[in-house]
Coordinates of C-alpha atoms and ligand atoms in Angstrom, one line a residue:
Chain A
K1 CA -32.5 -77.0 149.9
T2 CA -32.2 -77.2 146.2
K3 CA -34.4 -74.7 144.2
R4 CA -36.2 -76.3 141.5
I5 CA -37.8 -74.0 138.8
A6 CA -39.8 -74.8 135.8
I7 CA -39.9 -72.2 132.9
Y8 CA -43.0 -72.4 130.6
G9 CA -44.2 -70.3 127.6
K10 CA -45.6 -70.6 124.0
G11 CA -42.9 -71.8 121.7
G12 CA -40.3 -69.1 120.3
I13 CA -41.4 -66.6 123.3
G14 CA -37.8 -66.9 124.5
K15 CA -37.7 -69.5 127.3
S16 CA -34.3 -71.0 126.1
T17 CA -32.6 -67.5 126.0
I18 CA -33.7 -66.8 129.4
V19 CA -33.1 -70.1 131.1
S20 CA -29.6 -70.3 129.7
N21 CA -28.8 -66.7 130.6
I22 CA -30.1 -67.0 134.2
A23 CA -28.3 -70.2 134.6
A24 CA -25.0 -68.5 133.4
A25 CA -25.9 -66.0 136.1
Y26 CA -26.3 -68.5 138.8
S27 CA -23.2 -70.2 137.8
Q28 CA -20.9 -67.8 139.3
D29 CA -21.6 -68.7 143.1
H30 CA -24.0 -72.0 142.5
N31 CA -24.1 -75.7 141.2
V32 CA -26.7 -75.6 138.4
L33 CA -28.5 -78.3 136.3
V34 CA -30.4 -77.1 133.1
I35 CA -32.9 -79.7 131.8
G36 CA -34.4 -78.8 128.4
C37 CA -37.8 -80.2 128.0
D38 CA -38.6 -78.9 124.7
P39 CA -38.7 -81.4 121.5
K40 CA -36.4 -78.6 119.8
A41 CA -33.7 -79.7 122.2
D42 CA -31.8 -76.5 121.8
T43 CA -31.8 -74.8 125.6
T44 CA -28.6 -75.8 126.2
R45 CA -26.6 -75.0 123.0
T46 CA -25.4 -71.7 124.1
L47 CA -24.3 -72.9 127.6
Y48 CA -22.4 -76.0 126.0
G49 CA -21.4 -74.5 122.8
N50 CA -23.1 -77.0 120.5
R51 CA -26.3 -79.0 120.4
L52 CA -26.1 -81.8 122.9
P53 CA -27.2 -85.5 122.2
T54 CA -30.7 -86.0 123.6
V55 CA -31.7 -88.7 126.1
L56 CA -33.8 -90.1 123.6
N57 CA -31.3 -90.4 120.9
V58 CA -28.7 -91.7 123.4
L59 CA -31.2 -94.6 124.4
K60 CA -31.6 -95.5 120.9
E61 CA -28.1 -96.4 120.7
K62 CA -27.4 -97.6 124.2
R63 CA -29.4 -99.7 126.4
Q64 CA -27.6 -98.8 129.7
A65 CA -26.7 -95.1 129.6
T66 CA -24.4 -93.7 132.1
V67 CA -24.4 -90.1 133.7
D68 CA -21.9 -89.1 131.2
D69 CA -23.7 -90.1 128.0
V70 CA -26.7 -87.7 129.1
V71 CA -25.4 -85.0 131.6
F72 CA -22.7 -82.6 129.9
E73 CA -20.7 -79.7 131.4
G74 CA -21.2 -76.2 129.9
Y75 CA -20.1 -72.6 130.7
N76 CA -18.9 -72.2 134.2
Q77 CA -19.6 -75.8 134.9
V78 CA -23.5 -75.4 134.4
M79 CA -24.7 -79.3 134.1
C80 CA -26.7 -79.7 130.8
V81 CA -29.4 -82.3 129.6
E82 CA -31.7 -82.3 126.7
S83 CA -34.8 -84.5 126.8
G84 CA -35.5 -84.6 123.2
G85 CA -38.6 -85.7 121.5
P86 CA -40.0 -88.7 119.5
E87 CA -40.1 -88.2 115.7
P88 CA -43.1 -86.2 114.6
G89 CA -46.1 -88.5 114.1
V90 CA -44.6 -91.1 116.4
G91 CA -46.2 -91.2 119.9
C92 CA -46.5 -88.3 122.4
A93 CA -44.3 -85.5 121.6
G94 CA -43.6 -84.9 125.4
R95 CA -42.4 -88.5 125.6
G96 CA -38.7 -87.5 125.8
V97 CA -39.5 -85.5 128.9
I98 CA -40.9 -88.6 130.6
V99 CA -38.1 -90.8 129.7
A100 CA -35.5 -88.1 130.5
M101 CA -36.8 -87.6 133.9
N102 CA -37.0 -91.4 134.6
L103 CA -33.6 -91.8 133.5
L104 CA -32.2 -88.9 135.6
E105 CA -34.0 -90.3 138.7
K106 CA -32.5 -93.9 138.0
L107 CA -29.0 -92.4 137.7
E108 CA -29.3 -90.5 140.9
V109 CA -28.8 -87.1 139.0
F110 CA -31.1 -85.4 141.2
S111 CA -29.6 -86.4 144.5
E112 CA -26.4 -84.6 143.6
D113 CA -25.1 -81.6 145.5
L114 CA -27.2 -79.0 143.2
D115 CA -28.4 -75.5 144.3
V116 CA -30.5 -75.0 141.4
I117 CA -32.3 -77.1 138.9
I118 CA -34.1 -75.3 135.9
Y119 CA -36.6 -76.8 133.7
D120 CA -37.4 -75.4 130.1
V121 CA -40.5 -76.6 129.0
L122 CA -42.5 -76.4 125.8
G123 CA -45.9 -74.6 126.6
D124 CA -48.1 -74.6 123.6
V125 CA -49.8 -77.8 124.9
V126 CA -50.1 -78.6 128.8
C127 CA -50.3 -82.4 128.6
G128 CA -48.4 -85.8 128.5
G129 CA -44.9 -85.3 129.2
F130 CA -44.9 -81.6 129.0
A131 CA -47.2 -81.4 132.2
V132 CA -44.6 -83.7 134.0
P133 CA -42.4 -81.0 135.6
L134 CA -45.6 -79.4 136.9
R135 CA -47.4 -82.7 138.1
E136 CA -44.6 -85.0 139.6
D137 CA -42.2 -84.2 142.2
F138 CA -39.6 -82.4 139.9
A139 CA -40.3 -78.7 140.1
D140 CA -41.5 -76.7 143.0
E141 CA -41.7 -73.2 141.5
V142 CA -43.1 -72.2 137.9
Y143 CA -42.4 -68.9 135.9
I144 CA -44.2 -68.0 132.4
V145 CA -42.4 -66.3 129.8
T146 CA -44.7 -64.0 127.6
S147 CA -44.8 -60.9 125.3
G148 CA -47.6 -58.5 125.1
E149 CA -48.8 -60.2 121.9
Y150 CA -52.3 -62.1 122.1
M151 CA -50.8 -65.6 121.1
A152 CA -48.3 -65.3 124.0
L153 CA -50.8 -64.2 126.5
Y154 CA -53.3 -67.0 125.5
A155 CA -50.5 -69.7 126.0
A156 CA -49.8 -68.2 129.2
N157 CA -53.4 -68.2 130.3
N158 CA -53.3 -71.9 129.2
I159 CA -50.4 -72.7 131.2
C160 CA -52.0 -71.0 134.3
K161 CA -55.1 -73.7 134.0
G162 CA -52.4 -76.4 133.8
I163 CA -50.8 -74.8 137.1
K164 CA -54.0 -74.6 138.7
K165 CA -55.3 -78.1 137.7
L166 CA -52.0 -79.7 138.7
K167 CA -51.8 -77.6 142.0
G168 CA -48.4 -75.9 141.0
N169 CA -47.1 -72.9 142.3
L170 CA -46.8 -69.9 140.1
G171 CA -43.8 -67.7 141.1
G172 CA -44.3 -65.1 138.5
I173 CA -44.7 -64.0 134.8
I174 CA -41.6 -62.8 133.0
C175 CA -42.0 -60.2 130.0
N176 CA -39.6 -60.9 127.2
C177 CA -40.4 -58.1 125.2
K178 CA -41.2 -58.1 121.5
G179 CA -41.5 -54.3 121.1
I180 CA -45.4 -54.2 121.2
E181 CA -46.7 -50.7 122.3
N182 CA -47.5 -50.6 126.0
E183 CA -46.1 -54.2 126.5
E184 CA -45.0 -54.0 130.0
E185 CA -48.3 -52.7 130.8
I186 CA -50.3 -55.3 129.2
V187 CA -48.5 -58.2 130.9
R188 CA -48.7 -56.5 134.3
Q189 CA -52.3 -56.2 133.9
F190 CA -52.5 -60.0 132.6
A191 CA -50.2 -60.9 135.7
Q192 CA -52.7 -59.2 138.0
Q193 CA -55.9 -60.8 136.4
V194 CA -54.4 -64.3 137.0
E195 CA -53.4 -63.2 140.7
S196 CA -49.7 -63.5 139.9
K197 CA -47.1 -60.6 139.6
V198 CA -44.4 -59.6 137.0
I199 CA -41.2 -61.0 138.3
G200 CA -38.9 -59.7 135.6
V201 CA -38.7 -57.7 132.3
I202 CA -36.2 -58.5 129.6
P203 CA -35.8 -55.8 126.9
R204 CA -35.4 -57.0 123.3
S205 CA -31.7 -56.6 122.3
E206 CA -29.7 -57.5 119.3
L207 CA -27.0 -58.8 121.8
V208 CA -29.2 -61.8 122.0
Q209 CA -28.7 -62.7 118.2
K210 CA -25.0 -61.7 118.5
S211 CA -24.3 -64.3 121.1
E212 CA -26.5 -66.8 120.0
I213 CA -24.9 -66.8 116.6
E214 CA -21.6 -68.1 118.6
A215 CA -23.6 -70.3 120.7
K216 CA -22.9 -68.4 123.7
T217 CA -25.2 -66.7 126.3
V218 CA -25.5 -62.7 126.5
L219 CA -23.6 -62.9 129.7
E220 CA -20.7 -64.8 128.4
K221 CA -20.2 -62.8 125.1
F222 CA -21.3 -59.4 126.6
P223 CA -20.8 -59.8 130.4
E224 CA -20.6 -55.9 130.9
S225 CA -23.6 -55.2 128.8
K226 CA -26.9 -53.7 130.1
Q227 CA -28.8 -57.0 128.7
A228 CA -26.4 -59.3 131.0
E229 CA -27.4 -56.9 133.7
F230 CA -31.1 -57.5 133.1
Y231 CA -30.6 -61.5 133.2
R232 CA -28.6 -61.0 136.4
K233 CA -31.4 -59.0 137.9
L234 CA -34.0 -61.7 136.9
A235 CA -32.0 -64.4 138.2
D236 CA -31.7 -62.7 141.4
D237 CA -35.4 -61.9 141.8
V238 CA -36.3 -65.5 141.0
F239 CA -33.7 -66.9 143.3
H240 CA -35.0 -64.9 146.5
N241 CA -38.7 -65.0 145.4
E242 CA -40.8 -66.4 148.2
E243 CA -44.3 -65.3 146.7
F244 CA -46.4 -68.2 145.2
T245 CA -49.7 -68.2 143.9
V246 CA -52.2 -71.0 142.6
P247 CA -53.3 -68.9 139.5
H248 CA -56.6 -67.8 138.6
P249 CA -56.9 -68.2 134.8
M250 CA -59.4 -66.5 132.7
D251 CA -62.2 -68.2 130.9
I252 CA -62.1 -67.8 127.0
E253 CA -64.7 -64.8 127.4
E254 CA -62.7 -63.0 130.2
F255 CA -59.5 -63.6 128.2
E256 CA -61.1 -61.9 124.9
E257 CA -62.5 -59.2 126.9
F258 CA -59.2 -58.4 128.8
F259 CA -57.2 -58.4 125.5
R260 CA -59.7 -56.1 123.6
G261 CA -60.0 -53.8 126.8
Chain B
K1 CA -65.7 -86.6 94.8
T2 CA -65.3 -84.7 98.1
K3 CA -62.2 -82.5 98.1
R4 CA -60.9 -83.3 101.7
I5 CA -57.8 -80.8 102.8
A6 CA -56.0 -80.4 106.1
I7 CA -54.2 -77.2 107.1
Y8 CA -51.4 -77.4 109.3
G9 CA -48.9 -74.8 110.9
K10 CA -47.5 -73.4 114.0
G11 CA -50.0 -71.9 116.6
G12 CA -50.5 -68.3 115.4
I13 CA -49.2 -68.4 111.9
G14 CA -52.6 -67.7 110.4
K15 CA -54.1 -71.1 109.7
S16 CA -57.7 -69.8 110.8
T17 CA -57.6 -66.9 108.9
I18 CA -56.7 -68.9 105.6
V19 CA -59.0 -71.4 106.4
S20 CA -62.1 -69.1 106.9
N21 CA -61.2 -67.1 103.9
I22 CA -60.8 -69.8 101.5
A23 CA -63.9 -71.5 102.7
A24 CA -65.7 -68.3 102.1
A25 CA -64.4 -68.1 98.5
Y26 CA -65.5 -71.7 98.0
S27 CA -68.9 -71.0 99.4
Q28 CA -70.1 -69.4 96.2
D29 CA -70.2 -72.4 94.3
H30 CA -69.6 -75.3 96.5
N31 CA -70.9 -77.0 99.5
V32 CA -68.2 -76.7 102.1
L33 CA -67.7 -78.0 105.8
V34 CA -65.0 -76.6 108.0
I35 CA -63.7 -78.3 111.2
G36 CA -61.6 -76.6 113.5
C37 CA -58.9 -78.9 114.9
D38 CA -57.0 -76.6 117.2
P39 CA -58.1 -76.4 121.0
K40 CA -58.2 -72.6 120.5
A41 CA -61.7 -73.4 118.8
D42 CA -61.6 -70.2 116.8
T43 CA -61.4 -71.1 113.4
T44 CA -64.9 -70.6 112.4
R45 CA -65.7 -67.6 114.4
T46 CA -65.4 -65.4 111.4
L47 CA -67.6 -67.6 109.3
Y48 CA -70.4 -67.8 112.3
G49 CA -69.8 -64.5 113.5
N50 CA -69.4 -65.8 117.1
R51 CA -67.6 -68.6 119.0
L52 CA -69.2 -71.9 118.5
P53 CA -69.9 -74.2 121.1
T54 CA -67.2 -77.0 120.9
V55 CA -67.9 -80.7 120.4
L56 CA -66.2 -81.6 123.6
N57 CA -68.2 -79.0 125.6
V58 CA -71.4 -80.1 123.9
L59 CA -70.6 -83.7 125.1
K60 CA -70.2 -82.8 128.5
E61 CA -73.8 -81.3 128.7
K62 CA -75.5 -83.8 126.4
R63 CA -75.0 -87.6 126.2
Q64 CA -76.8 -87.8 122.7
A65 CA -75.7 -84.8 120.6
T66 CA -77.4 -84.4 117.3
V67 CA -76.1 -82.9 114.1
D68 CA -77.7 -79.5 115.1
D69 CA -75.7 -79.5 118.4
V70 CA -72.3 -79.5 116.6
V71 CA -72.8 -78.5 113.3
F72 CA -73.5 -74.8 112.6
E73 CA -74.3 -72.9 109.4
G74 CA -72.5 -69.7 108.6
Y75 CA -71.7 -67.5 106.0
N76 CA -72.9 -68.3 102.7
Q77 CA -74.0 -71.6 104.2
V78 CA -70.7 -72.7 105.1
M79 CA -70.8 -75.7 107.6
C80 CA -68.9 -75.2 110.9
V81 CA -67.6 -77.5 113.5
E82 CA -65.3 -76.9 116.5
S83 CA -63.7 -79.8 118.2
G84 CA -62.4 -77.8 121.1
G85 CA -59.6 -79.3 123.6
P86 CA -59.6 -80.6 127.2
E87 CA -58.9 -78.4 130.1
P88 CA -55.1 -77.7 130.0
G89 CA -53.3 -80.5 132.3
V90 CA -56.0 -83.0 131.9
G91 CA -55.3 -85.6 129.2
C92 CA -54.3 -85.3 125.7
A93 CA -54.8 -81.8 124.1
G94 CA -55.6 -83.6 120.7
R95 CA -58.3 -85.3 122.5
G96 CA -61.1 -82.9 121.2
V97 CA -60.0 -83.8 117.6
I98 CA -60.5 -87.6 118.2
V99 CA -63.8 -87.1 119.9
A100 CA -65.3 -84.8 117.2
M101 CA -64.1 -87.2 114.4
N102 CA -65.8 -90.1 116.0
L103 CA -68.9 -87.9 116.5
L104 CA -69.2 -86.5 113.0
E105 CA -68.6 -90.1 111.6
K106 CA -71.2 -91.5 113.9
L107 CA -73.9 -88.8 112.9
E108 CA -73.0 -89.5 109.3
V109 CA -72.1 -85.7 108.4
F110 CA -69.1 -86.8 106.3
S111 CA -71.5 -88.6 104.0
E112 CA -73.4 -85.6 103.2
D113 CA -73.2 -83.8 99.8
L114 CA -70.0 -81.9 100.3
D115 CA -67.6 -80.6 97.8
V116 CA -64.9 -79.5 100.3
I117 CA -64.1 -80.3 103.7
I118 CA -61.3 -78.3 105.4
Y119 CA -59.6 -79.2 108.5
D120 CA -57.7 -76.5 110.6
V121 CA -55.0 -78.4 112.9
L122 CA -52.5 -77.3 115.4
G123 CA -49.1 -78.1 114.1
D124 CA -46.8 -77.1 117.1
V125 CA -46.8 -80.8 118.0
V126 CA -47.7 -83.7 115.6
C127 CA -49.1 -86.0 117.8
G128 CA -52.0 -87.6 119.5
G129 CA -55.4 -86.1 118.1
F130 CA -53.7 -83.5 115.9
A131 CA -51.9 -86.4 113.9
V132 CA -55.4 -88.0 113.2
P133 CA -56.5 -85.7 110.2
L134 CA -53.0 -87.2 108.7
R135 CA -53.2 -90.6 109.7
E136 CA -56.8 -91.6 109.4
D137 CA -59.2 -91.7 106.7
F138 CA -60.3 -87.8 107.0
A139 CA -58.0 -86.0 104.7
D140 CA -56.5 -86.5 101.5
E141 CA -54.3 -83.5 101.0
V142 CA -52.3 -81.6 103.3
Y143 CA -51.0 -77.9 103.0
I144 CA -48.8 -76.3 105.5
V145 CA -49.1 -72.3 106.4
T146 CA -45.5 -71.0 107.2
S147 CA -43.9 -67.4 107.1
G148 CA -40.3 -66.6 106.7
E149 CA -39.6 -67.0 110.3
Y150 CA -37.3 -69.4 111.8
M151 CA -40.0 -70.8 114.3
A152 CA -42.6 -71.1 111.5
L153 CA -40.2 -73.1 109.2
Y154 CA -38.9 -75.3 112.0
A155 CA -42.8 -76.3 112.7
A156 CA -43.0 -76.6 109.0
N157 CA -40.4 -78.9 108.8
N158 CA -41.6 -80.9 111.7
I159 CA -45.0 -81.2 110.1
C160 CA -43.2 -82.6 107.0
K161 CA -41.6 -85.5 109.3
G162 CA -45.2 -86.2 110.6
I163 CA -46.7 -86.2 106.9
K164 CA -43.9 -88.4 105.6
K165 CA -44.1 -90.7 108.7
L166 CA -48.1 -91.2 108.4
K167 CA -48.0 -91.4 104.7
G168 CA -49.8 -88.2 103.9
N169 CA -49.8 -86.3 100.6
L170 CA -48.3 -82.6 100.9
G171 CA -50.1 -80.4 98.4
G172 CA -48.1 -77.3 98.9
I173 CA -46.6 -74.7 101.2
I174 CA -48.6 -71.6 101.8
C175 CA -46.5 -68.3 102.6
N176 CA -48.5 -65.9 105.1
C177 CA -46.1 -63.1 105.0
K178 CA -44.9 -61.5 108.1
G179 CA -42.8 -58.8 106.6
I180 CA -39.6 -60.6 107.0
E181 CA -36.9 -59.4 104.5
N182 CA -36.6 -62.0 101.4
E183 CA -39.6 -63.7 102.9
E184 CA -40.9 -65.1 99.8
E185 CA -37.6 -66.3 98.6
I186 CA -37.0 -67.9 102.0
V187 CA -40.2 -70.1 101.7
R188 CA -39.8 -70.8 98.1
Q189 CA -36.3 -72.4 99.0
F190 CA -37.8 -74.1 102.2
A191 CA -40.5 -75.7 99.8
Q192 CA -37.8 -76.7 97.3
Q193 CA -35.6 -78.4 100.3
V194 CA -38.7 -80.4 101.4
E195 CA -39.6 -81.4 97.7
S196 CA -42.7 -79.5 97.8
K197 CA -43.8 -76.1 96.2
V198 CA -45.3 -72.9 97.3
I199 CA -49.0 -73.0 96.2
G200 CA -49.7 -69.4 97.4
V201 CA -48.5 -66.3 99.1
I202 CA -50.7 -64.1 101.2
P203 CA -49.6 -60.6 102.0
R204 CA -49.7 -59.0 105.7
S205 CA -52.9 -56.7 105.5
E206 CA -54.6 -54.6 107.9
L207 CA -58.0 -55.7 106.5
V208 CA -57.5 -58.9 108.3
Q209 CA -57.6 -57.3 111.7
K210 CA -60.3 -54.9 110.5
S211 CA -62.6 -57.9 109.5
E212 CA -61.6 -60.0 112.2
I213 CA -62.7 -57.6 114.8
E214 CA -66.3 -57.8 113.4
A215 CA -66.0 -61.5 113.3
K216 CA -66.1 -61.5 109.5
T217 CA -63.7 -63.0 107.0
V218 CA -62.0 -60.4 104.5
L219 CA -64.1 -61.8 101.7
E220 CA -67.3 -60.9 103.6
K221 CA -66.3 -57.3 104.8
F222 CA -63.9 -56.4 102.0
P223 CA -65.1 -58.4 98.9
E224 CA -63.7 -55.8 96.6
S225 CA -60.2 -55.8 98.0
K226 CA -56.8 -56.9 96.7
Q227 CA -56.5 -59.3 99.9
A228 CA -59.9 -60.9 99.1
E229 CA -58.4 -61.5 95.5
F230 CA -55.6 -63.1 97.2
Y231 CA -57.5 -65.6 99.0
R232 CA -59.6 -66.5 96.1
K233 CA -56.4 -67.2 94.1
L234 CA -55.2 -69.4 96.7
A235 CA -58.5 -71.4 96.9
D236 CA -58.7 -71.8 93.1
D237 CA -55.1 -73.0 93.3
V238 CA -55.5 -75.6 95.9
F239 CA -59.0 -76.4 94.5
H240 CA -57.2 -77.5 91.1
N241 CA -54.1 -78.8 92.6
E242 CA -53.1 -82.1 91.4
E243 CA -49.5 -82.4 92.4
F244 CA -48.7 -84.0 95.7
T245 CA -45.4 -85.3 97.3
V246 CA -44.3 -87.2 100.3
P247 CA -42.2 -84.6 101.7
H248 CA -38.6 -84.8 102.3
P249 CA -37.9 -83.3 105.6
M250 CA -34.5 -81.9 106.8
D251 CA -32.8 -83.2 109.7
I252 CA -31.7 -80.7 112.4
E253 CA -28.4 -80.1 111.0
E254 CA -29.7 -79.6 107.4
F255 CA -32.3 -77.0 108.8
E256 CA -29.8 -75.0 110.6
E257 CA -27.6 -74.9 107.7
F258 CA -30.7 -74.0 105.3
F259 CA -31.6 -71.1 107.6
R260 CA -28.2 -70.0 108.1
G261 CA -27.4 -69.8 104.4
Ligands
ADP301 N1 -34.7 -60.4 124.4 C1 -34.8 -60.8 123.2 N2 -34.2 -60.0 122.4 C2 -34.0 -60.4 121.2 N3 -34.2 -61.5 120.9 C3 -34.7 -62.4 121.6 C4 -34.9 -62.3 122.9 N4 -35.2 -63.4 123.7 C5 -35.3 -64.4 122.3 N5 -35.1 -64.0 121.5 C6 -34.9 -64.9 120.1 O1 -36.1 -65.2 120.0 C7 -35.8 -66.4 119.4 C8 -36.5 -67.6 120.2 O2 -36.0 -67.6 121.4 P1 -36.0 -69.1 122.4 O3 -35.3 -68.8 123.5 O4 -35.4 -70.1 121.7 O5 -37.5 -69.3 122.5 P2 -38.1 -70.7 123.0 O6 -37.0 -71.3 123.7 O7 -39.1 -70.3 123.9 O8 -38.8 -71.6 122.0 C9 -34.4 -66.8 119.4 O9 -34.0 -66.7 118.0 C10 -33.9 -65.6 120.1 O10 -32.7 -65.2 119.5
ADP302 N1 -52.2 -62.0 106.1 C1 -52.5 -61.3 107.6 N2 -52.2 -60.0 107.7 C2 -52.2 -59.3 108.8 N3 -52.6 -60.3 110.1 C3 -52.7 -61.8 109.8 C4 -52.6 -62.2 108.7 N4 -52.9 -63.8 108.8 C5 -53.2 -63.9 110.2 N5 -53.1 -62.7 110.7 C6 -53.2 -62.3 112.3 O1 -52.5 -63.2 112.7 C7 -53.0 -63.8 114.2 C8 -53.0 -65.4 114.2 O2 -53.9 -65.9 112.9 P1 -54.8 -67.4 113.1 O3 -55.3 -67.3 111.7 O4 -55.7 -67.0 114.3 O5 -53.6 -68.0 113.4 P2 -53.5 -69.6 113.6 O6 -55.0 -70.4 113.1 O7 -52.6 -70.3 113.0 O8 -53.4 -69.9 115.0 C9 -54.5 -63.0 113.9 O9 -54.7 -62.3 114.9 C10 -54.7 -62.6 112.7 O10 -55.4 -61.4 112.7
SF4_303 S1 -50.5 -85.4 125.4 FE1 -50.0 -83.6 124.2 S2 -48.0 -84.1 123.8 FE2 -48.8 -86.1 124.1 S3 -49.9 -86.9 122.3 FE3 -51.2 -85.7 123.2 S4 -51.2 -83.6 122.3 FE4 -49.5 -84.8 121.8
MG304 MG1 -36.2 -73.2 123.4
MG305 MG1 -56.5 -71.1 114.5

């Protein structure tokens, strides 16, 4: 059975870095499809080596798009798709996700022999197209990327509200460290408060920038590094995870209290 | 003529801090109305001393809301409103802004004897309700808050796309420093690239946290400080600004080039 995972988190928190590196880890032994659902359209850059044409942009040029117009093969045969977003100020920012999901369904991309599908989804607002991987039959498990910072945890709590509303399954919280004091403990307490768990901790590392500059993942550029090992471990723990919860988000007073305490 | 200003920027960049402090600066000699258009609903906390009831939440309880249900007087008689946002996963995150604008119009709040109206608007996505202060007859001038970081400038460039699309007037870029190397220069070059200017630079300061913890602005808690002076200067430069441009946003390749260069 295909493992269908959605990764959510505040913009800039590190979703694409984590998604591309765990996809690279899975690619050793599995058929993987990565679908970028962030208007930034840069989830797959380090897997493909370049920015992909987005589904939205392809459909502006071609009325009948084929699989080869929107699905591209990257590192170790990871399949890559970027939804894209409309021009700012023109309709719903999440429209690209809706259009991409419909097209991939129509082109029967989802019925391929895939072991893992990973959605990388903008989490600053949980609405419109950005709620689609949660609400419709696209992803079975959700993981939230956060750091110990207020803004990241606020967004994580908001995403928990969305998951609960849309009856999704929260598999766990991924701590992508920013170097905050006591960061791992703060994130563990947050996970406990929302009735989930920390499924992985990824340290801050220069190797991320060094590989990113060459449009590569850490796994490709520095396969022997400790950082690559952290991503492999996370990939493994997510793959074998069987504990899911409906999160118990904090209301605003509880959240402020939690952060001050 | 009432000065009607919208402040946009990436979530967490410092909009509310800047909006509340320049409102406090204006309050000396002017009638000011501050309208929070961020689902976080915390723009006015340091002006009122507490979190305000949001328009959306008030309308859940009362079908006929009055001015006193949604407009609250804070520091130095600054009038405060919070739009609020719907529960994540339930409809458009910008719905609170639309509902609040309609209610304030109906209650004739805008026809009051106001010198300055300031909108604090989420800028991670420029769509739905978040585009309303740009597209409809609510604000005449837009200012974008950014730092020297990639994510903040990416969002600023996106907001420029929205302003251009919706034919808004960009008054300038406000640099809220994060302590990045060469930050002011990076932001000046960005402003030049999009055919705008830097209208103010606000240093990073502990006084922000120290006053925020007491739900006060820097102007209220530390009126004699250098930081308060920076906010007063910005308020002054914005108030007297008469140069507006339709921004010239960068496309994605130009933006990547700009940031690498
Ligand atoms: N563990 C890490 N260590 C160092 N830098 C990181 C790490 N994770 C992410 N980054 C950096 O943070 C920035 C944002 O990461 P990204 O994955 O693009 O975020 P998102 O997809 O959530 O917007 C990138 O420039 C990336 O290089
Ligand atoms: N100039 C500054 N110096 C230090 N901290 C700041 C400064 N401006 C903002 N902050 C901090 O950054 C955080 C986010 O600021 P805020 O104004 O709430 O952002 P936004 O309204 O854009 O989401 C706040 O915790 C605030 O204390
Ligand atoms: S639903 Fe969300 S993404 Fe769509 S227009 Fe509204 S705020 Fe924007
Ligand atoms: Mg990303
Ligand atoms: Mg704010």
